[in-house]
């Protein structure tokens, strides 16, 4: 065992590594973690000895030589043993039906506090470490985030995994064990720089490697035909290249340790580490090149969640994990049930967006070729087992793959897709739909710009149920992208509004607020979020309000410290913290927020003596590395921040911060400290949003458009407790059809015109006056996302918010009512709905 290199603090700070280590919630003992206070001496001693044993015998360190990271690994390994105990204790009976959640992304974050909290071991672990002179918060901070996802879709998958384990849905999540998760973002003079993320650099104490669960995945090659009997032809694929998929299992423990599920992540390995023939022939480089080609598949997460890049490696990733997962679940099914024909009775497969949509032809292929089913039987099983969730309707994000690429990489799948499509179009003929426009609209192949496979259509056609992620989004699926397919099968599309796990986003992220809730309405609230409703009675209770406000104040002070550490900017915790954190995308309209900031800056400078409500605008989020416009928006936010923060005339009224390297851990520190949550996407474009739910649950008030789940949040918290502005989805559609809407909107709004002029003038970029022209020119001439149209109403509602802030009793009442009324947005509720209405699976 090697002795680890001594840590060099100077290196760490230079690379910006380890900077997330201090993203921590205050970890005062929460009164509600019951075993905690009563953590018996025995339990603490057992935990202490378990940690010491891991430190010595697995890490090979003594308490005197152990670094923070070693203490983390030892603690995680000790906790993992308890997870295994919980798993074994739950019995090893075969469930009647399992859910398989296939997702190219799982944006997990840290697991230690999740595991401790769900096992009721927070206080035991804290006490055990304290006896060793170690602070639990420091140990938690040493865990790297597992950032195996980009944003909403990946984080949703992580919330769903935790909820399924908590409510007892037997499930296995399948994904890729990327060596490098989402890139690390730094800001160099306001410009985003990306560096590789290295979460596995010191191993992953949570995972179990399962070499016995290894499958072969093929690529390329050709297909042969052979006559089996009169009129029966079998086709066989002979791949040119094969890659091994090796399972790595992360246990997912549910609330109170009642259930443990598995997240199975595939690592790509070469069939042979070196080609010995080539090696002995002297071609040493060639001998290892097939290895690098194979291993490249699980090397890195694609960092775009907004546009479809169409690169071959991405398709290889999609097929790699889908094939391995289907082979694995088929093997398990046959071992448990004997007959593959009953797969749909015992397995429900959920495709998280179209990224695993190749499952449609792959499951067909495996059933036809490995299990010798007839086409009809294979299609019956496939189309009753698969289900598909759509997460976006933005045209540039809808996956399509060139037929030419599919034929080269997956020739057998392309044949199967052709046959599925042929039968699908034949069906249309049988019901009298011969018109070319209709057939072109429902075809799985888009012939309009080169020939491409429409993965959304493929997933839709192959699935038993298709769902959207908010009421509005589901309605728009029916009326836009899937209109023609929906007309053929009107029962197929159902809505399943997203949710968030309250264990991470309430109990763990906000122990102070959770304690208040427990004190007010009882410990039942930990198991049944509907009990939060009882907080309504406290919304005007002076003593409760004071404690709620004090709790928020403490989190704002903690965030102010993090902001100062990371950016050098001092912010005043008594100001209104106005937060927009999420991926940077034009449709999310961070630019609208920045322009409103500029307009506010101008207004304060014009009337410096008015009683302006002190505000801190906090931004955070990553731009896809190739998304030039998004990167320019980050730069603008940083340049505006510099000008505003340096201007003594607005000091004490306005500050602007762009927090670098937004992550799950940073979200856990920011969200409980927010007063205002910005959810301002162009109506019709944000499928759901889930950050919106996290903020509202933690008592931030929302300023938002009638988009995605904002609409349902308004229904639950009440229209008087949320700030809505702007056009609705129908209004957006109508306005887009009118010519020159941007020019007219700017003409009608001197305030907007002045803000745009100031940005275009180079006021924020004197060293490069034209830097932001592309942003302003786009708004003046195109404005695809209707910023100009919504600006005045956004300004109006922001001033309404200023006024509301100046009535503290009213503000806190609204905040508390938000917390009290958000229970429905628990991902436990989402998962129960999927279980009953999509998967038809019983809770364990
Ligand atoms: C092919 C490139 C690509 C990659 C990922 C395109 C699109 C995606 C995702 C589907 C984008 C995504 O994360 N969508 C988000 O899903 C969340 C969970 O349902 C929703 O809350 C967000 O509104 C939606 O943008």
mmCIF file of N, CA and C in Angstrom, residues 338-386:
data_model
loop_
_atom_site.group_PDB
_atom_site.id
_atom_site.type_symbol
_atom_site.label_atom_id
_atom_site.label_comp_id
_atom_site.label_asym_id
_atom_site.label_seq_id
_atom_site.Cartn_x
_atom_site.Cartn_y
_atom_site.Cartn_z
ATOM 1 N N UNK A 338 -37.261 -17.570 -15.141
ATOM 2 C CA UNK A 338 -37.176 -18.623 -16.152
ATOM 3 C C UNK A 338 -37.534 -18.165 -17.560
ATOM 4 N N UNK A 339 -38.665 -17.515 -17.726
ATOM 5 C CA UNK A 339 -39.143 -17.223 -19.080
ATOM 6 C C UNK A 339 -39.097 -15.729 -19.389
ATOM 7 N N UNK A 340 -38.402 -15.405 -20.440
ATOM 8 C CA UNK A 340 -38.229 -13.999 -20.809
ATOM 9 C C UNK A 340 -39.556 -13.357 -21.244
ATOM 10 N N UNK A 341 -40.524 -14.195 -21.613
ATOM 11 C CA UNK A 341 -41.814 -13.658 -22.094
ATOM 12 C C UNK A 341 -42.594 -12.927 -21.012
ATOM 13 N N UNK A 342 -42.239 -13.155 -19.753
ATOM 14 C CA UNK A 342 -42.970 -12.479 -18.669
ATOM 15 C C UNK A 342 -42.240 -11.232 -18.180
ATOM 16 N N UNK A 343 -41.266 -10.767 -18.955
ATOM 17 C CA UNK A 343 -40.460 -9.621 -18.505
ATOM 18 C C UNK A 343 -41.327 -8.446 -18.055
ATOM 19 N N UNK A 344 -42.331 -8.105 -18.856
ATOM 20 C CA UNK A 344 -43.129 -6.898 -18.540
ATOM 21 C C UNK A 344 -43.975 -7.079 -17.284
ATOM 22 N N UNK A 345 -44.185 -8.313 -16.845
ATOM 23 C CA UNK A 345 -44.919 -8.508 -15.590
ATOM 24 C C UNK A 345 -44.034 -8.228 -14.377
ATOM 25 N N UNK A 346 -42.739 -8.307 -14.564
ATOM 26 C CA UNK A 346 -41.826 -8.222 -13.420
ATOM 27 C C UNK A 346 -40.794 -7.109 -13.539
ATOM 28 N N UNK A 347 -40.840 -6.383 -14.633
ATOM 29 C CA UNK A 347 -39.871 -5.297 -14.816
ATOM 30 C C UNK A 347 -40.535 -4.117 -15.505
ATOM 31 N N UNK A 348 -40.287 -2.929 -14.983
ATOM 32 C CA UNK A 348 -40.696 -1.698 -15.660
ATOM 33 C C UNK A 348 -39.427 -0.900 -15.898
ATOM 34 N N UNK A 349 -39.148 -0.603 -17.158
ATOM 35 C CA UNK A 349 -37.931 0.139 -17.500
ATOM 36 C C UNK A 349 -38.321 1.578 -17.820
ATOM 37 N N UNK A 350 -37.677 2.530 -17.142
ATOM 38 C CA UNK A 350 -37.949 3.943 -17.388
ATOM 39 C C UNK A 350 -36.773 4.554 -18.133
ATOM 40 N N UNK A 351 -37.019 5.150 -19.287
ATOM 41 C CA UNK A 351 -35.965 5.809 -20.063
ATOM 42 C C UNK A 351 -35.957 7.287 -19.692
ATOM 43 N N UNK A 352 -34.863 7.748 -19.086
ATOM 44 C CA UNK A 352 -34.771 9.143 -18.666
ATOM 45 C C UNK A 352 -34.354 9.988 -19.866
ATOM 46 N N UNK A 353 -35.341 10.558 -20.516
ATOM 47 C CA UNK A 353 -35.193 11.242 -21.801
ATOM 48 C C UNK A 353 -34.803 10.232 -22.887
ATOM 49 N N UNK A 354 -34.403 10.727 -24.048
ATOM 50 C CA UNK A 354 -34.132 9.806 -25.158
ATOM 51 C C UNK A 354 -32.722 9.237 -25.120
ATOM 52 N N UNK A 355 -31.912 9.653 -24.147
ATOM 53 C CA UNK A 355 -30.514 9.208 -24.151
ATOM 54 C C UNK A 355 -30.395 7.682 -24.169
ATOM 55 N N UNK A 356 -31.308 6.946 -23.481
ATOM 56 C CA UNK A 356 -31.281 5.487 -23.632
ATOM 57 C C UNK A 356 -32.344 4.961 -24.614
ATOM 58 N N UNK A 357 -32.794 5.776 -25.573
ATOM 59 C CA UNK A 357 -33.883 5.342 -26.459
ATOM 60 C C UNK A 357 -33.467 4.200 -27.383
ATOM 61 N N UNK A 358 -32.165 3.997 -27.520
ATOM 62 C CA UNK A 358 -31.697 2.869 -28.321
ATOM 63 C C UNK A 358 -32.132 1.546 -27.665
ATOM 64 N N UNK A 359 -32.667 1.648 -26.445
ATOM 65 C CA UNK A 359 -33.225 0.459 -25.763
ATOM 66 C C UNK A 359 -34.334 -0.178 -26.593
ATOM 67 N N UNK A 360 -35.040 0.588 -27.394
ATOM 68 C CA UNK A 360 -36.150 0.005 -28.165
ATOM 69 C C UNK A 360 -35.614 -1.064 -29.123
ATOM 70 N N UNK A 361 -34.694 -0.711 -30.050
ATOM 71 C CA UNK A 361 -34.183 -1.777 -30.919
ATOM 72 C C UNK A 361 -33.259 -2.760 -30.195
ATOM 73 N N UNK A 362 -32.570 -2.312 -29.147
ATOM 74 C CA UNK A 362 -31.658 -3.226 -28.446
ATOM 75 C C UNK A 362 -32.435 -4.315 -27.707
ATOM 76 N N UNK A 363 -33.520 -3.959 -27.043
ATOM 77 C CA UNK A 363 -34.307 -4.993 -26.355
ATOM 78 C C UNK A 363 -34.910 -5.942 -27.392
ATOM 79 N N UNK A 364 -35.380 -5.399 -28.498
ATOM 80 C CA UNK A 364 -35.874 -6.252 -29.588
ATOM 81 C C UNK A 364 -34.777 -7.214 -30.048
ATOM 82 N N UNK A 365 -33.586 -6.691 -30.286
ATOM 83 C CA UNK A 365 -32.477 -7.526 -30.780
ATOM 84 C C UNK A 365 -32.153 -8.652 -29.801
ATOM 85 N N UNK A 366 -32.071 -8.290 -28.504
ATOM 86 C CA UNK A 366 -31.721 -9.313 -27.508
ATOM 87 C C UNK A 366 -32.806 -10.387 -27.445
ATOM 88 N N UNK A 367 -34.066 -9.967 -27.542
ATOM 89 C CA UNK A 367 -35.165 -10.947 -27.473
ATOM 90 C C UNK A 367 -35.196 -11.813 -28.729
ATOM 91 N N UNK A 368 -34.934 -11.198 -29.880
ATOM 92 C CA UNK A 368 -34.968 -11.950 -31.139
ATOM 93 C C UNK A 368 -33.769 -12.887 -31.255
ATOM 94 N N UNK A 369 -32.577 -12.361 -30.950
ATOM 95 C CA UNK A 369 -31.359 -13.117 -31.250
ATOM 96 C C UNK A 369 -30.888 -13.980 -30.088
ATOM 97 N N UNK A 370 -30.902 -13.432 -28.869
ATOM 98 C CA UNK A 370 -30.418 -14.233 -27.738
ATOM 99 C C UNK A 370 -31.506 -15.128 -27.172
ATOM 100 N N UNK A 371 -32.762 -14.735 -27.348
ATOM 101 C CA UNK A 371 -33.844 -15.511 -26.723
ATOM 102 C C UNK A 371 -34.817 -16.095 -27.740
ATOM 103 N N UNK A 372 -34.534 -15.913 -29.014
ATOM 104 C CA UNK A 372 -35.284 -16.561 -30.098
ATOM 105 C C UNK A 372 -36.793 -16.302 -30.067
ATOM 106 N N UNK A 373 -37.185 -15.134 -29.606
ATOM 107 C CA UNK A 373 -38.611 -14.819 -29.665
ATOM 108 C C UNK A 373 -39.002 -14.446 -31.095
ATOM 109 N N UNK A 374 -40.278 -14.616 -31.412
ATOM 110 C CA UNK A 374 -40.784 -14.134 -32.704
ATOM 111 C C UNK A 374 -40.835 -12.609 -32.645
ATOM 112 N N UNK A 375 -40.932 -11.988 -33.826
ATOM 113 C CA UNK A 375 -41.022 -10.518 -33.854
ATOM 114 C C UNK A 375 -42.212 -10.038 -33.020
ATOM 115 N N UNK A 376 -43.352 -10.681 -33.190
ATOM 116 C CA UNK A 376 -44.568 -10.244 -32.492
ATOM 117 C C UNK A 376 -44.396 -10.352 -30.981
ATOM 118 N N UNK A 377 -43.849 -11.476 -30.531
ATOM 119 C CA UNK A 377 -43.650 -11.647 -29.086
ATOM 120 C C UNK A 377 -42.633 -10.635 -28.555
ATOM 121 N N UNK A 378 -41.565 -10.440 -29.310
ATOM 122 C CA UNK A 378 -40.528 -9.504 -28.865
ATOM 123 C C UNK A 378 -41.107 -8.087 -28.767
ATOM 124 N N UNK A 379 -41.931 -7.729 -29.747
ATOM 125 C CA UNK A 379 -42.508 -6.380 -29.718
ATOM 126 C C UNK A 379 -43.507 -6.246 -28.568
ATOM 127 N N UNK A 380 -44.239 -7.303 -28.306
ATOM 128 C CA UNK A 380 -45.192 -7.273 -27.189
ATOM 129 C C UNK A 380 -44.446 -7.021 -25.866
ATOM 130 N N UNK A 381 -43.375 -7.758 -25.653
ATOM 131 C CA UNK A 381 -42.607 -7.602 -24.412
ATOM 132 C C UNK A 381 -41.981 -6.200 -24.354
ATOM 133 N N UNK A 382 -41.330 -5.805 -25.445
ATOM 134 C CA UNK A 382 -40.631 -4.509 -25.471
ATOM 135 C C UNK A 382 -41.602 -3.363 -25.198
ATOM 136 N N UNK A 383 -42.688 -3.342 -25.929
ATOM 137 C CA UNK A 383 -43.583 -2.183 -25.850
ATOM 138 C C UNK A 383 -44.455 -2.208 -24.601
ATOM 139 N N UNK A 384 -44.338 -3.275 -23.800
ATOM 140 C CA UNK A 384 -45.031 -3.282 -22.507
ATOM 141 C C UNK A 384 -44.085 -3.108 -21.337
ATOM 142 N N UNK A 385 -42.789 -3.057 -21.625
ATOM 143 C CA UNK A 385 -41.793 -2.929 -20.550
ATOM 144 C C UNK A 385 -41.225 -1.517 -20.492
ATOM 145 N N UNK A 386 -41.084 -0.883 -21.663
ATOM 146 C CA UNK A 386 -40.405 0.415 -21.718
ATOM 147 C C UNK A 386 -41.370 1.572 -21.470
#
